Tab-separated table of C-alpha atoms and ligand atoms in Angstrom:
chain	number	residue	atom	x	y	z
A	15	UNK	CA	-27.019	-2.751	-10.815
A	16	UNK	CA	-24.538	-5.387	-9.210
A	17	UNK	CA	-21.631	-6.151	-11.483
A	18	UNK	CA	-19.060	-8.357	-11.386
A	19	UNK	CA	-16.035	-6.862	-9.557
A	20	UNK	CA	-13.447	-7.893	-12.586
A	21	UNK	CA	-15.811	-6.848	-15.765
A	22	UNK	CA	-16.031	-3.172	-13.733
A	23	UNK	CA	-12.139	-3.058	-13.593
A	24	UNK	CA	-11.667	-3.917	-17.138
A	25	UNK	CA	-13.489	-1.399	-17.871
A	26	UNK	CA	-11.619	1.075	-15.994
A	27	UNK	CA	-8.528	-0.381	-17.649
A	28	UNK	CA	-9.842	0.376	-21.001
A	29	UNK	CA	-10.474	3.765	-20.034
A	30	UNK	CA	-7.236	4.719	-18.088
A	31	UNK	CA	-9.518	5.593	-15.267
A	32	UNK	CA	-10.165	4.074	-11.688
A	33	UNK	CA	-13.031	3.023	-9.717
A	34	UNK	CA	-13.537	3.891	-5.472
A	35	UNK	CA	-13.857	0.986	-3.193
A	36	UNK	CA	-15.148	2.856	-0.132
A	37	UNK	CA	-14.509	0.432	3.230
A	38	UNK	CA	-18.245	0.635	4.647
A	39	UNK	CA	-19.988	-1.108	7.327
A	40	UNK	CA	-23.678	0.279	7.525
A	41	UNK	CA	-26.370	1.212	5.843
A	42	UNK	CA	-25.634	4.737	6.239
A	43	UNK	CA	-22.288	4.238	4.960
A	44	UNK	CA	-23.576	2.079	1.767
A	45	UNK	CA	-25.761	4.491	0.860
A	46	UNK	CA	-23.440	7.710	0.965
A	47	UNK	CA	-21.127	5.379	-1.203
A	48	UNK	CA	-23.754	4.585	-3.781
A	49	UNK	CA	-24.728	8.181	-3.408
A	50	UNK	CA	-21.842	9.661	-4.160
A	51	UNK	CA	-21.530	7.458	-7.256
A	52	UNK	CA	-24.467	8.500	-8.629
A	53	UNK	CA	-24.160	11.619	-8.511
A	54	UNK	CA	-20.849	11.348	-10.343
A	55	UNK	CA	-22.679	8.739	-12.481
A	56	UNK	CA	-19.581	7.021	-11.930
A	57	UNK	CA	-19.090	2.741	-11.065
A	58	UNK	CA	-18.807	2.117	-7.132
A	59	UNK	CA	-17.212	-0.715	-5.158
A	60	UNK	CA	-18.863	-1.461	-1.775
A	61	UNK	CA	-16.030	-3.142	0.420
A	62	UNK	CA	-16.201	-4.894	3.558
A	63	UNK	CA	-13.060	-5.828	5.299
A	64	UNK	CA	-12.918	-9.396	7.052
A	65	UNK	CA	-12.489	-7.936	10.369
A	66	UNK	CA	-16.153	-6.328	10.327
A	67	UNK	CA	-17.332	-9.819	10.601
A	68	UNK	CA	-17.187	-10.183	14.283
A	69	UNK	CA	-20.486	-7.121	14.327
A	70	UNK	CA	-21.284	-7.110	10.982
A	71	UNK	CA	-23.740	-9.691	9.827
A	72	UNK	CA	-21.970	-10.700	6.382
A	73	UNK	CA	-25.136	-12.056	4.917
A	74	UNK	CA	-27.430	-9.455	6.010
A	75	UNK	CA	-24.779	-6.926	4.936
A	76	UNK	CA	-25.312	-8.494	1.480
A	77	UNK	CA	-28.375	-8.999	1.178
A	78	UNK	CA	-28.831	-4.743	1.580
A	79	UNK	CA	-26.129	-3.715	-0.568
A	80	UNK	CA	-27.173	-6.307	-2.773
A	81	UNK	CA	-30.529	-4.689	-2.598
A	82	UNK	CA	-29.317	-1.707	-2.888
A	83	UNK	CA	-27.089	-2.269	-6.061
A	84	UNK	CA	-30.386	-3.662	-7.809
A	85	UNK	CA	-31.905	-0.263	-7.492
A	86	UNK	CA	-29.284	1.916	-8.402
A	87	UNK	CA	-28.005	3.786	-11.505
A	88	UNK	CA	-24.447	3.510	-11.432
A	89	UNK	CA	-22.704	-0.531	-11.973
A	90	UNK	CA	-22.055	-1.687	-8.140
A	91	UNK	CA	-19.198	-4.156	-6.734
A	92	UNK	CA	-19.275	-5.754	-3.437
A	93	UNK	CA	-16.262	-6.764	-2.311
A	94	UNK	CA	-14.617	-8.743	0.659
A	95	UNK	CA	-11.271	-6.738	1.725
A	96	UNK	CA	-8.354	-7.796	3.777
A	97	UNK	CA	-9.284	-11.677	4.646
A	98	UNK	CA	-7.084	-13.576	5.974
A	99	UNK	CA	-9.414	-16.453	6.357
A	100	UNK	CA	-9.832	-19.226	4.146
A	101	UNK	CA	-13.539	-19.206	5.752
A	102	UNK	CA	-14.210	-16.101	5.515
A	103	UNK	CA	-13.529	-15.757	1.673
A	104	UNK	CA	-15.768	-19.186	1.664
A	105	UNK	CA	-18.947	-17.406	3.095
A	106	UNK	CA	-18.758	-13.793	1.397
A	107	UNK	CA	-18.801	-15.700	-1.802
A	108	UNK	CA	-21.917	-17.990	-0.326
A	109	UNK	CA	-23.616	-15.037	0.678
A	110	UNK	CA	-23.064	-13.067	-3.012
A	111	UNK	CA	-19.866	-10.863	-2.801
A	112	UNK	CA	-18.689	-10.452	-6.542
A	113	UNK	CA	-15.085	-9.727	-5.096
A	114	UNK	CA	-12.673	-11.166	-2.480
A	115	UNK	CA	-9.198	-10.105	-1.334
A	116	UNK	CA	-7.187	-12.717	-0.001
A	117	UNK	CA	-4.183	-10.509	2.027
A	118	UNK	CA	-1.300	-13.327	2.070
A	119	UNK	CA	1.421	-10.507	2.067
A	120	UNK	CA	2.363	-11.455	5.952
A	121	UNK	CA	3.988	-14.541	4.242
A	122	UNK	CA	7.215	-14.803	2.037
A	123	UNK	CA	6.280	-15.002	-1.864
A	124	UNK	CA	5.913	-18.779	-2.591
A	125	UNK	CA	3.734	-19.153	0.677
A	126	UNK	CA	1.400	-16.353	0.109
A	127	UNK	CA	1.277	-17.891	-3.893
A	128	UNK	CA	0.511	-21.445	-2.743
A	129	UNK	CA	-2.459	-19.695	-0.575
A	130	UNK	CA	-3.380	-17.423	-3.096
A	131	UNK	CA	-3.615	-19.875	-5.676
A	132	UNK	CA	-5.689	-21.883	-3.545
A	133	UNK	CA	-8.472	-19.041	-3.217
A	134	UNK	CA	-8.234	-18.240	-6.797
A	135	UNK	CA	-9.633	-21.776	-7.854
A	136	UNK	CA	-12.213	-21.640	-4.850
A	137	UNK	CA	-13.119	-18.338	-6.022
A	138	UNK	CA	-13.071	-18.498	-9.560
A	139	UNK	CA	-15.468	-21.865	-9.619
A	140	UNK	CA	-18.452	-19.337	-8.218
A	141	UNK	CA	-17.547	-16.534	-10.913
A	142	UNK	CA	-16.184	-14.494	-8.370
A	143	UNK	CA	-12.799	-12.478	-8.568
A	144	UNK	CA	-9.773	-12.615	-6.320
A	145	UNK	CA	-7.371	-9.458	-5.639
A	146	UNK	CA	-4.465	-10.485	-3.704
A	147	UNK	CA	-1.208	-7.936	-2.215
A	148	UNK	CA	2.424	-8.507	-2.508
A	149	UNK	CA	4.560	-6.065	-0.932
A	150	UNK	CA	2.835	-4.939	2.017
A	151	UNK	CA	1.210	-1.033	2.888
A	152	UNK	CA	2.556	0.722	6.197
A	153	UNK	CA	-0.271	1.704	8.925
A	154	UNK	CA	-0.352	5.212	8.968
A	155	UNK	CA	-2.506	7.676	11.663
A	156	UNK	CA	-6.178	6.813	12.405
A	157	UNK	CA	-6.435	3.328	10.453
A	158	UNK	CA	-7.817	0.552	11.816
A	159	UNK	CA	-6.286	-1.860	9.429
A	160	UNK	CA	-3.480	-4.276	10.279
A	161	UNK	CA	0.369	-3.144	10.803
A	162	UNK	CA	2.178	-3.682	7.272
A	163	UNK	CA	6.117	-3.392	7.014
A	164	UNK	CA	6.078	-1.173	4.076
A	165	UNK	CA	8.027	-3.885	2.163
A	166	UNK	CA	7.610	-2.322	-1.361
A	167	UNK	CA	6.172	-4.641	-4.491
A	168	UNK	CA	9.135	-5.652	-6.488
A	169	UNK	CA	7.486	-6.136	-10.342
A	170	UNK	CA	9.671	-9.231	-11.327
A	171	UNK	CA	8.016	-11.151	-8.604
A	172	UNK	CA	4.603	-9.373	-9.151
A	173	UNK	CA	4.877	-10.468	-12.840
A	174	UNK	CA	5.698	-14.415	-11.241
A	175	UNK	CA	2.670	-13.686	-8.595
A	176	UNK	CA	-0.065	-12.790	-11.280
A	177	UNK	CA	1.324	-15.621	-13.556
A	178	UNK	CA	1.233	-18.687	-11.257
A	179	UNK	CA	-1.725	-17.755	-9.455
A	180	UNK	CA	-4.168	-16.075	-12.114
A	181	UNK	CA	-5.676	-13.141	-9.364
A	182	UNK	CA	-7.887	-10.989	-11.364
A	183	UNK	CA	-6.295	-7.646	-9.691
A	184	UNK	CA	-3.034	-7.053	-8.024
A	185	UNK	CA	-2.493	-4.301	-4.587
A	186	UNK	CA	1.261	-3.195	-5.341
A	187	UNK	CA	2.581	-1.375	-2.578
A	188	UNK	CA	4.519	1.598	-3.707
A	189	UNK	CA	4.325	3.916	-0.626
A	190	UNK	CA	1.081	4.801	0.065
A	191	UNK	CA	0.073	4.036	3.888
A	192	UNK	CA	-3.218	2.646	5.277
A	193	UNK	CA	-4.953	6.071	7.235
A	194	UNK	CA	-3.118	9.246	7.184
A	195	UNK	CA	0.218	10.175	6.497
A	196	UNK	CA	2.229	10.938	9.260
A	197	UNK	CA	4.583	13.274	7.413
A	198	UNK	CA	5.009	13.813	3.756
A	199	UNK	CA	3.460	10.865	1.327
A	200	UNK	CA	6.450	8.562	-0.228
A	201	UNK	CA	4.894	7.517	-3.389
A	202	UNK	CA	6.742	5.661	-5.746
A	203	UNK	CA	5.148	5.769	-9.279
A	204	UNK	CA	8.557	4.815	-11.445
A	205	UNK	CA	8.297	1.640	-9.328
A	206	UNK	CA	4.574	1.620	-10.148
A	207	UNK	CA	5.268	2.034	-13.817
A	208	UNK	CA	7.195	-0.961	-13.829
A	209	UNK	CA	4.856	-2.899	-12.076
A	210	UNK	CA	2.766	-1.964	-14.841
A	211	UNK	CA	4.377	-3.232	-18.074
A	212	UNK	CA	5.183	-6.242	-15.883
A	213	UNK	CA	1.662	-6.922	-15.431
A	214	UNK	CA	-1.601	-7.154	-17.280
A	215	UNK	CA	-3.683	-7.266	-14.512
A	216	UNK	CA	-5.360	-4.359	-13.106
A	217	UNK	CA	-3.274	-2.749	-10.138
A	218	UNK	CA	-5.088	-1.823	-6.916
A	219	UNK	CA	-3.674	1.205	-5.045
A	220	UNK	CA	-4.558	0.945	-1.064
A	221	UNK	CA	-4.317	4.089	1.190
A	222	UNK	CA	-6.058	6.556	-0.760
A	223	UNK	CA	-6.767	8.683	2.139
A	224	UNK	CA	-5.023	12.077	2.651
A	225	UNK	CA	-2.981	11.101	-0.650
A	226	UNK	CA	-2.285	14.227	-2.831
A	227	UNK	CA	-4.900	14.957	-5.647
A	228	UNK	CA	-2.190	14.868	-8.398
A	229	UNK	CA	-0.167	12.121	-6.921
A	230	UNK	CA	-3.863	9.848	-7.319
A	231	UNK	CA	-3.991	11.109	-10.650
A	232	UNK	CA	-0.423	10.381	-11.691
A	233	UNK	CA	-1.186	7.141	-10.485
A	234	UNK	CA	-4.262	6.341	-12.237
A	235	UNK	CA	-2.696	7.363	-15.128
A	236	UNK	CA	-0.107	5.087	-14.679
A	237	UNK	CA	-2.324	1.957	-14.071
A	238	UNK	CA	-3.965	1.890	-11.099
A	239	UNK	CA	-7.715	0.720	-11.845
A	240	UNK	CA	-8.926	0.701	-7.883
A	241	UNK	CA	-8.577	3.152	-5.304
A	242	UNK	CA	-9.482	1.861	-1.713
A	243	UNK	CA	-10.284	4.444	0.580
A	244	UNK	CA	-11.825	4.277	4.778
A	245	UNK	CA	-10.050	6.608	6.954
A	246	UNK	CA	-10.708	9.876	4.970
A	247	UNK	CA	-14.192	9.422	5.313
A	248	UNK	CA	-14.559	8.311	8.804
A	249	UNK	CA	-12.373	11.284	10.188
A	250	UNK	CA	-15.011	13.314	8.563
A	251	UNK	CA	-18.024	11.594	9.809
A	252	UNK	CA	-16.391	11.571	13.468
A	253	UNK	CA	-15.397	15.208	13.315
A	254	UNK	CA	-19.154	16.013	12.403
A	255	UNK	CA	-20.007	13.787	15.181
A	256	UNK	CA	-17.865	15.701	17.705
A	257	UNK	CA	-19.359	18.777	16.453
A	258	UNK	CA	-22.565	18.020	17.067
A	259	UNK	CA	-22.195	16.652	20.737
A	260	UNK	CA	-20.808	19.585	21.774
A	261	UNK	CA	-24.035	21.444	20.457
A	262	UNK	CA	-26.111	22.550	23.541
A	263	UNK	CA	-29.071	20.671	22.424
A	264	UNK	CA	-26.764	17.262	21.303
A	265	UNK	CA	-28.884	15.226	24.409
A	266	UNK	CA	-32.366	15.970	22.769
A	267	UNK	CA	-31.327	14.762	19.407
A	268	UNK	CA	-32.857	10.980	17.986
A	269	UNK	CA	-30.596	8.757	16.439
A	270	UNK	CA	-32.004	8.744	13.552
A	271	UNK	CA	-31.560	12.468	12.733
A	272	UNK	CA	-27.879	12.261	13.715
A	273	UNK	CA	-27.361	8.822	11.542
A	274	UNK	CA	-28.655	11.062	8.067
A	275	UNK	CA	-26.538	13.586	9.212
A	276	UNK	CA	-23.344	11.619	9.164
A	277	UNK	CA	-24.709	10.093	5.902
A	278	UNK	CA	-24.693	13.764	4.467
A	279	UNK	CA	-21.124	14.396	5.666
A	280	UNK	CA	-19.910	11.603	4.277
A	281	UNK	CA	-21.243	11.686	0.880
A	282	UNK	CA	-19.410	14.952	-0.118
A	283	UNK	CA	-16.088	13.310	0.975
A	284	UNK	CA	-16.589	9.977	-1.158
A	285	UNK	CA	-17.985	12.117	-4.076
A	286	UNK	CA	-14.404	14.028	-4.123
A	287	UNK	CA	-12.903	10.564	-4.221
A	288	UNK	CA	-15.043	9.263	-7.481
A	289	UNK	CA	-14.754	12.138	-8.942
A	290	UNK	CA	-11.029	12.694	-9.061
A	291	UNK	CA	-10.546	8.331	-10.196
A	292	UNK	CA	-12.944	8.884	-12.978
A	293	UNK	CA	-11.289	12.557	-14.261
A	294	UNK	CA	-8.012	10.963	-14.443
A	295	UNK	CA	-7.540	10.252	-17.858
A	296	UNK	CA	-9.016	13.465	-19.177
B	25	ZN	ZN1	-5.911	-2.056	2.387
């Protein structure tokens, strides 16, 4: 069933554990999400970042996972990630999204509060939850997200953010990098233990790609509530594709064979994910 984004996250709270928010951007990649949950009988967060929208049909996108979330087992988010756009947070909440992140963390702190603020009463009049980033997450390899400077979150000012803005969830930055890590992982979970008793919220770790089993687990255990992970899954999905167009018989293949495919690689890799946030506080 569809859930609201912030009820699902509370819940993890509760439980010291953490829910996936797998970036997605087809059907194929929906449904390996929603797969993988299930099978974990685990919650799932469907997120689409903001710069899909220039091929991806927000409101048909929707209207599927939406669709899709009806039918399934497991409690379902769907979530807007990265916007930067006041208009693009406007239509994903038109068109049903129970989530939006509003990424302000380009801008120095009172700039990117004013903004945020803004969003949160725009959002919040709909029912629909706002995550928002201070400190700002470093590009690693393979990510197609936006360059960060790896500024990390200070909690003082996290504590100020969540106060005079009221976001539902907060990304802290405490050295994990959007894609793959180009050498060893940085991860600063002292810092994120103090964002933690300086916050109530629930804390929102991006990069989990290619970050350590334990270090995720340390970190779920130390607050984190959301996990966002893309690159992990798409490496595997293109490696699988590579594979198979180097097969001798790659030209005869239909489309549709080598979409369910991909769908099948990718399910494993997501399942590994939900797994390992929902284990955490065992
Ligand atoms: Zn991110």
């Amino acid at each position: 069933m569809l859930v609201n984004t912030k009820e699902m996250l509370l819940a993890a709270q509760r439980e010291k554990s953490a829910v996936a928010a797998f970036n997605v951007f087809n059907l194929e990649t929906v449904q390996a999400a929603v797969r993988a949950a299930e099978l974990e009988k685990r919650p799932v967060i469907i997120a689409l970042g903001e710069r899909y929208f220039s091929t991806v049909d927000a409101e048909g996108f929707s209207a599927m996972v939406r669709a899709i979330a009806a039918k399934s087992e497991v409690p379902c988010a769907l979530h807007l990630d990265h916007a930067y756009e006041k208009q693009s947070i406007v239509r994903a909440i038109s068109c049903g999204f129970t989530s939006v992140m509003f990424d302000g963390s380009k801008y120095e702190l009172e700039q990117n509060m004013a903004l945020t603020l803004e969003i949160v009463e725009l959002a919040h009049r709909s029912g629909v939850s706002v995550e928002a980033e201070i400190g700002s997450v470093s590009r690693g390899a393979f990510s197609d997200e936006e360059e960060g400077d790896g500024r990390l979150t200070d909690p003082a000012e996290a504590k100020r953010f969540v106060e005079e803005t009221g976001v539902d969830f907060l990304a802290a930055a405490i050295g994990t990098v959007h894609g793959m890590y180009a050498g060893e992982p940085k991860i600063d979970l002292e810092l994120l233990a103090r964002i933690r008793s300086a916050v109530g919220v629930p804390l929102v770790l991006h990069g989990g790609s290619g970050t350590p089993d334990e270090i995720i687990s340390k970190a779920v255990r130390t607050g984190i509530c959301k996990v966002n992970v893309n690159t992990e899954v798409s490496l595997a999905a293109v490696a699988e594709l590579v594979k198979f167009a180097s097969s001798p018989n790659a030209r005869q293949a239909h489309l549709s064979t080598v979409m369910a495919g991909l769908q099948d690689t990718m399910t494993p890799v997501m399942r590994k994910f939900v797994r390992l946030l929902g284990s955490a506080a065992e």
